[in-house]
PDB file of C-alpha atoms and ligand atoms in Angstrom:
ATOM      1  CA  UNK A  10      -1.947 -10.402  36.314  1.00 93.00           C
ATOM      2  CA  UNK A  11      -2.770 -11.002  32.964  1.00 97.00           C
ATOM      3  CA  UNK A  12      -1.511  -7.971  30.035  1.00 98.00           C
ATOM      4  CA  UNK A  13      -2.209  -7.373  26.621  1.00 98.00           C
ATOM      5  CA  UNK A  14      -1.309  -4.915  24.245  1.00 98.00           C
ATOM      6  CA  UNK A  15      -3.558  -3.992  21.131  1.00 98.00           C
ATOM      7  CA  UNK A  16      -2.687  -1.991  17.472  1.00 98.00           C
ATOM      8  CA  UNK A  17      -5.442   0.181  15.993  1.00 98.00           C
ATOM      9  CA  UNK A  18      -5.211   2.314  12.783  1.00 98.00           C
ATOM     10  CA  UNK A  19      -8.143   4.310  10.939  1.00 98.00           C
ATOM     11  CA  UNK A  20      -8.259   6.649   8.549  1.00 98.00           C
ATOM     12  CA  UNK A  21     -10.716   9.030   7.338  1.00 98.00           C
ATOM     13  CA  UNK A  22     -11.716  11.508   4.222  1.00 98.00           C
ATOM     14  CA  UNK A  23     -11.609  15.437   4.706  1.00 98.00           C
ATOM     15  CA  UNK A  24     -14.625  16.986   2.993  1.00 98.00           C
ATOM     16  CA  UNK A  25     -16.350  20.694   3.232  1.00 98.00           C
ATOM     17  CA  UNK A  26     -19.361  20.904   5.444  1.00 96.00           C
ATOM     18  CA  UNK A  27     -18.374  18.669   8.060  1.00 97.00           C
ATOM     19  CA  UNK A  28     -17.448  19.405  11.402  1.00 97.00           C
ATOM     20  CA  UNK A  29     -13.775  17.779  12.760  1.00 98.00           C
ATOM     21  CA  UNK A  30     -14.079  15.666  15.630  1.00 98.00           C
ATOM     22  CA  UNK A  31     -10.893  14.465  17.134  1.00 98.00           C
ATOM     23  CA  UNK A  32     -10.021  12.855  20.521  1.00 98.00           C
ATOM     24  CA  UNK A  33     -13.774  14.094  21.672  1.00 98.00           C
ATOM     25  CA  UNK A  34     -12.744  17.651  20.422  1.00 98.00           C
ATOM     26  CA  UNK A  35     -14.674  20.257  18.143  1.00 98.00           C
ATOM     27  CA  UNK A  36     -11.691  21.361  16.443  1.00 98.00           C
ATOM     28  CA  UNK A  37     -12.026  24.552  13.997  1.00 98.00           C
ATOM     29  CA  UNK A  38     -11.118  23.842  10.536  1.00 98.00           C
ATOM     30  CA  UNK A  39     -12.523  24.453   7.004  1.00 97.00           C
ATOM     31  CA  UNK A  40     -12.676  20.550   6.469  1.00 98.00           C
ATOM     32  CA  UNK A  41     -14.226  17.706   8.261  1.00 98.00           C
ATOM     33  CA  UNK A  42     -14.180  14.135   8.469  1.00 98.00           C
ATOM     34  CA  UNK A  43     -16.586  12.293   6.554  1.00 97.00           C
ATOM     35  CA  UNK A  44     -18.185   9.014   8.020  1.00 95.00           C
ATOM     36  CA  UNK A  45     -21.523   7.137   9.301  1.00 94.00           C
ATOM     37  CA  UNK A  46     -20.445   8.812  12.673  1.00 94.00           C
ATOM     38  CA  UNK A  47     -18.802  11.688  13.362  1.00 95.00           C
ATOM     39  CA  UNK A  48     -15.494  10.037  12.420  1.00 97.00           C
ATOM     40  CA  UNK A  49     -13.155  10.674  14.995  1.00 98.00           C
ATOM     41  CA  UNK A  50     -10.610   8.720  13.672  1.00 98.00           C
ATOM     42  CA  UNK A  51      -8.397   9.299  16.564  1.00 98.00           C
ATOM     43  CA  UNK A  52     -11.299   7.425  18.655  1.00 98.00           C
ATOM     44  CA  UNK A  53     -11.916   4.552  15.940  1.00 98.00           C
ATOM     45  CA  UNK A  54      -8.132   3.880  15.758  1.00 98.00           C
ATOM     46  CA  UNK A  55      -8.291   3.599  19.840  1.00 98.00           C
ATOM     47  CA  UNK A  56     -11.648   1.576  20.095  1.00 98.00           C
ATOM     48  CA  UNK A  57      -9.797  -0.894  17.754  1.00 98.00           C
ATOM     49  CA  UNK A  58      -6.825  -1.113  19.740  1.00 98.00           C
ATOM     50  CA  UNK A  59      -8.981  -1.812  22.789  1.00 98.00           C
ATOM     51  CA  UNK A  60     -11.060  -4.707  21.028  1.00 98.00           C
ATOM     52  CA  UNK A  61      -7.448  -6.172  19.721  1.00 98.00           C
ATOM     53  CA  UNK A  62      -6.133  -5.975  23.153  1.00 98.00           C
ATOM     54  CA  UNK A  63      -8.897  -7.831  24.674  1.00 98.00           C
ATOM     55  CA  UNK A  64      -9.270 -10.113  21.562  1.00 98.00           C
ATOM     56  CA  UNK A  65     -12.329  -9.249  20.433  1.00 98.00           C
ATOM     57  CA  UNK A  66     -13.679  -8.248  16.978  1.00 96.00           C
ATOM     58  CA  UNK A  67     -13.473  -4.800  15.476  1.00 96.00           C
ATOM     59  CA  UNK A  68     -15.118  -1.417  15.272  1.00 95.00           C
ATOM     60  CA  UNK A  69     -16.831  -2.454  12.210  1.00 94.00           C
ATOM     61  CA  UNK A  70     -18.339  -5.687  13.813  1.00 95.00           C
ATOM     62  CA  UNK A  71     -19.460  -4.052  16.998  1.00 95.00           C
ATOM     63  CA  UNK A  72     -20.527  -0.409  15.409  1.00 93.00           C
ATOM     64  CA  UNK A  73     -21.497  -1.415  11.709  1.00 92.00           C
ATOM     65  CA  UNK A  74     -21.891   1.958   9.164  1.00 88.00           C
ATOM     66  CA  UNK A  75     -25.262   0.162   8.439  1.00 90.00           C
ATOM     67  CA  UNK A  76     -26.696   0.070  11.241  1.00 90.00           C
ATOM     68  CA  UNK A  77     -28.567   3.386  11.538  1.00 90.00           C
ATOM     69  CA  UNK A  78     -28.627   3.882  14.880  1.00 88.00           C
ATOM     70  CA  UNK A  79     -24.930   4.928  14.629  1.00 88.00           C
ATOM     71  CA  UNK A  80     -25.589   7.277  12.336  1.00 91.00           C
ATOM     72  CA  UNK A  81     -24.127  11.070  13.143  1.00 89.00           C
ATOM     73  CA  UNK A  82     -22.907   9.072  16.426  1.00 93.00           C
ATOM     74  CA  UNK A  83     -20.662  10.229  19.107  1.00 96.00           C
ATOM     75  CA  UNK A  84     -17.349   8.408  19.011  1.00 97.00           C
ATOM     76  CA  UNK A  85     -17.162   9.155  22.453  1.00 97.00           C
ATOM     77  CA  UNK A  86     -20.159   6.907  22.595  1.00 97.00           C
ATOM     78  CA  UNK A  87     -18.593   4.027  21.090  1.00 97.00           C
ATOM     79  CA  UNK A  88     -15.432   4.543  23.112  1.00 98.00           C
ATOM     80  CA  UNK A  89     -17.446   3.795  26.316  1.00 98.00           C
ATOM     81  CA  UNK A  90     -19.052   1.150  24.633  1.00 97.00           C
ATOM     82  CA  UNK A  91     -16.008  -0.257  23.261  1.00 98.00           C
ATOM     83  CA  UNK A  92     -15.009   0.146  27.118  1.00 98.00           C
ATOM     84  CA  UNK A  93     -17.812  -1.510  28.572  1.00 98.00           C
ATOM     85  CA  UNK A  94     -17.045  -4.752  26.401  1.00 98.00           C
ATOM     86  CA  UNK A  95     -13.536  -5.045  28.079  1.00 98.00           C
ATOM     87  CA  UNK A  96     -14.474  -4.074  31.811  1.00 98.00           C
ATOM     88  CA  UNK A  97     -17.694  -6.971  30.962  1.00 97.00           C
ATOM     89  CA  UNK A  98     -14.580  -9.574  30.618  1.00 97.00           C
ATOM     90  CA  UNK A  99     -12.381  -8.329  33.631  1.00 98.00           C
ATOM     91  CA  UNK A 100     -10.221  -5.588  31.620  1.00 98.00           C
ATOM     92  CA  UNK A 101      -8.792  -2.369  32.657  1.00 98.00           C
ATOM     93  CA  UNK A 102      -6.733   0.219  30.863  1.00 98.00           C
ATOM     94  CA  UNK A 103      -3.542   0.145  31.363  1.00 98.00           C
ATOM     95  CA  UNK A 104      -1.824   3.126  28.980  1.00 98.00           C
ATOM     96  CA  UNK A 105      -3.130   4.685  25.885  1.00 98.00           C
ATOM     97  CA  UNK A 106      -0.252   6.220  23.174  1.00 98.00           C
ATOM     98  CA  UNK A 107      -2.136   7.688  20.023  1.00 98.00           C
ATOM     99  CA  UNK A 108      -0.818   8.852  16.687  1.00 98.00           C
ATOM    100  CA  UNK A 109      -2.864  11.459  14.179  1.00 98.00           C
ATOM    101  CA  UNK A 110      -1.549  11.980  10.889  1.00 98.00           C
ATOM    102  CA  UNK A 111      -2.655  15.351   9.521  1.00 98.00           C
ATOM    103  CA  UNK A 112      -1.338  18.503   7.108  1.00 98.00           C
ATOM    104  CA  UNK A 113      -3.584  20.667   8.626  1.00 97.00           C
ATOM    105  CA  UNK A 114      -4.687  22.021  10.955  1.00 97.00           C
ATOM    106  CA  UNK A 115      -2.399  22.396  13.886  1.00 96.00           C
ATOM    107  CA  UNK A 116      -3.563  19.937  16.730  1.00 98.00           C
ATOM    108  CA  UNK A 117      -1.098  20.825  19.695  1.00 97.00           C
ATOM    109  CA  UNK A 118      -3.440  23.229  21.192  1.00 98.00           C
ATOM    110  CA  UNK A 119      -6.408  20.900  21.402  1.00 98.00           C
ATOM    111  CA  UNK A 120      -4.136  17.996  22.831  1.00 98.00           C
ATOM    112  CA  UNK A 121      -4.873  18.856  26.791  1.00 98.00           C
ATOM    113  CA  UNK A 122      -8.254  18.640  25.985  1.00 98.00           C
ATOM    114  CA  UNK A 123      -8.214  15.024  24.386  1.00 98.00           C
ATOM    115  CA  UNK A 124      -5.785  13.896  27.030  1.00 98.00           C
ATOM    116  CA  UNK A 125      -8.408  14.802  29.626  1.00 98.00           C
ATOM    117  CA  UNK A 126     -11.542  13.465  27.485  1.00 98.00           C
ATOM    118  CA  UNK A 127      -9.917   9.786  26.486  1.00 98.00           C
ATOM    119  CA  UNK A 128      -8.508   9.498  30.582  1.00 98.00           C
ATOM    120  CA  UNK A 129     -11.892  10.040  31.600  1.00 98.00           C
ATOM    121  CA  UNK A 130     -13.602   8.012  29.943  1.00 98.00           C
ATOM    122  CA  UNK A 131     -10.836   4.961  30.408  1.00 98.00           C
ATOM    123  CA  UNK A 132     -10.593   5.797  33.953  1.00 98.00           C
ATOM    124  CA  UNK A 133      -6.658   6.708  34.161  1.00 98.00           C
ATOM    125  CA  UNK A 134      -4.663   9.218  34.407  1.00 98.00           C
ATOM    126  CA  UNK A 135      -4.302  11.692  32.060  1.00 98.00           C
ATOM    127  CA  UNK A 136      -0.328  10.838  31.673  1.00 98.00           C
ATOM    128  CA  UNK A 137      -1.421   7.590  31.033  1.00 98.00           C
ATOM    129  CA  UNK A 138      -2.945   8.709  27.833  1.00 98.00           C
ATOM    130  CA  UNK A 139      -0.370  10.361  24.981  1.00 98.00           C
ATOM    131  CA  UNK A 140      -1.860  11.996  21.891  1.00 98.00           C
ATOM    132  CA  UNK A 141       0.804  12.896  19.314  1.00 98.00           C
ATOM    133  CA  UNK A 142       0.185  14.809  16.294  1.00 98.00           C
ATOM    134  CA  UNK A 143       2.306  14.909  12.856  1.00 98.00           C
ATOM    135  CA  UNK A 144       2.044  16.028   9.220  1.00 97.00           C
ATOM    136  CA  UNK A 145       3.512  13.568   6.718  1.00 97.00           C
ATOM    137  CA  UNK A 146       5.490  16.502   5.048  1.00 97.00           C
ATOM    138  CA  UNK A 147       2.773  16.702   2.178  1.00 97.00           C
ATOM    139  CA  UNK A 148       3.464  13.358   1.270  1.00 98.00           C
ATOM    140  CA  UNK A 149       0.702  10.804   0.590  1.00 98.00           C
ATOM    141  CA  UNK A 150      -2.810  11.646   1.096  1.00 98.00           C
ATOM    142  CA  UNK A 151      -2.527  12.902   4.777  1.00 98.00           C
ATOM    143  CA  UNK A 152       0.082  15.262   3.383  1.00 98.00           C
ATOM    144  CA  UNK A 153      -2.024  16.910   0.353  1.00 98.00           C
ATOM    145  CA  UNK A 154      -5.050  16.989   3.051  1.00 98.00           C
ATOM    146  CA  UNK A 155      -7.431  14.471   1.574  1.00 98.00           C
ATOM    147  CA  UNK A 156      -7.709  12.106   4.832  1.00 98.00           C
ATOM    148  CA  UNK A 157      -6.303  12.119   8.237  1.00 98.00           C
ATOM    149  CA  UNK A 158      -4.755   8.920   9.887  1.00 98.00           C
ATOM    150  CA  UNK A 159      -4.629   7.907  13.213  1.00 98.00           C
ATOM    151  CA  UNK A 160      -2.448   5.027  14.997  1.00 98.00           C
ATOM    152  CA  UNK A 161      -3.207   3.662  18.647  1.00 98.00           C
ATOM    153  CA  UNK A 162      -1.787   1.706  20.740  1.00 98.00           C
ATOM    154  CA  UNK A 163      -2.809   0.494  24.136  1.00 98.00           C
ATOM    155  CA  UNK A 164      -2.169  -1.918  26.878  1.00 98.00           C
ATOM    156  CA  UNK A 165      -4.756  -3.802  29.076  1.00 98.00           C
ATOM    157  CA  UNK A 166      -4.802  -5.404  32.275  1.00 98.00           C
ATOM    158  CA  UNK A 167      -6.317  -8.189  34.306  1.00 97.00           C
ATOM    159  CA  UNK A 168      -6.410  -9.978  37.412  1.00 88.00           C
TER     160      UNK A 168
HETATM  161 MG1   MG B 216     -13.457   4.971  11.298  1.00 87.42          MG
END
């Protein structure tokens, strides 16, 4: 059996009058995310991890912000897309272990639900898939709420 493990990061700007999608999650807040998509950056960080895993190109190349049929897209979308690339060339998900970097707002109670989204649509377990969220202690621009961040990293398998 053949394993890989892939890095993704992504990072987003918080603006008024957008909604805040994270880990396939409406999540209340006065911001949003601003981006061709609805910039889950949780879901771009993990899409990228995927391609780098399978060693293929990333988000960008695959999902470009001028094409505009991604416009206002679903990043759950492009996560099974992303998915359907690997499981074309043999791969399955192994583990998912996720990082967001925001100030505000609280994310803990909206975890379970983005556990259960991202396992679903990679077709493992929910334990197989951790989301962790942390401020940066108001430091940087995660920490004086301009942007959230988002870290993934994944491993894929093959036989
Ligand atoms: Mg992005």
């Amino acid at each position: 059996m053949k394993i890989r493990v892939g890095l993704g990061f992504d990072v987003h700007r918080l603006v008024p009058g957008r909604e805040l999608w994270l880990g396939g999650v409406k999540v209340p807040h006065t911001l949003g995310l601003l981006g061709h998509s609805d910039a889950d950056v949780l879901i771009h960080a993990l899409c990228d991890a995927l391609l780098g895993a399978a060693g293929l190109r990333d988000i960008g190349y695959y999902f470009p912000d001028s094409d505009a049929a991604f416009k206002d897209i679903r990043s759950t979308i492009l996560l099974e897309r992303t998915l359907s690339l690997l499981k074309e060339r043999g791969w399955s998900v192994g583990n998912a272990d996720i990082v967001v970097m925001a100030q505000k707002p609280k994310l803990l109670p909206y975890i379970p639900q983005m556990r259960a989204n991202l396992a679903r649509l990679m077709e493992v377990e929910e334990a197989d898939v951790c989301v962790k969220a942390t401020t940066t202690e108001q430091l940087g621009f995660t920490g004086r709420e301009e942007g959230i961040a988002a870290q993934a990293a994944v491993l894929i398998c093959r036989n």
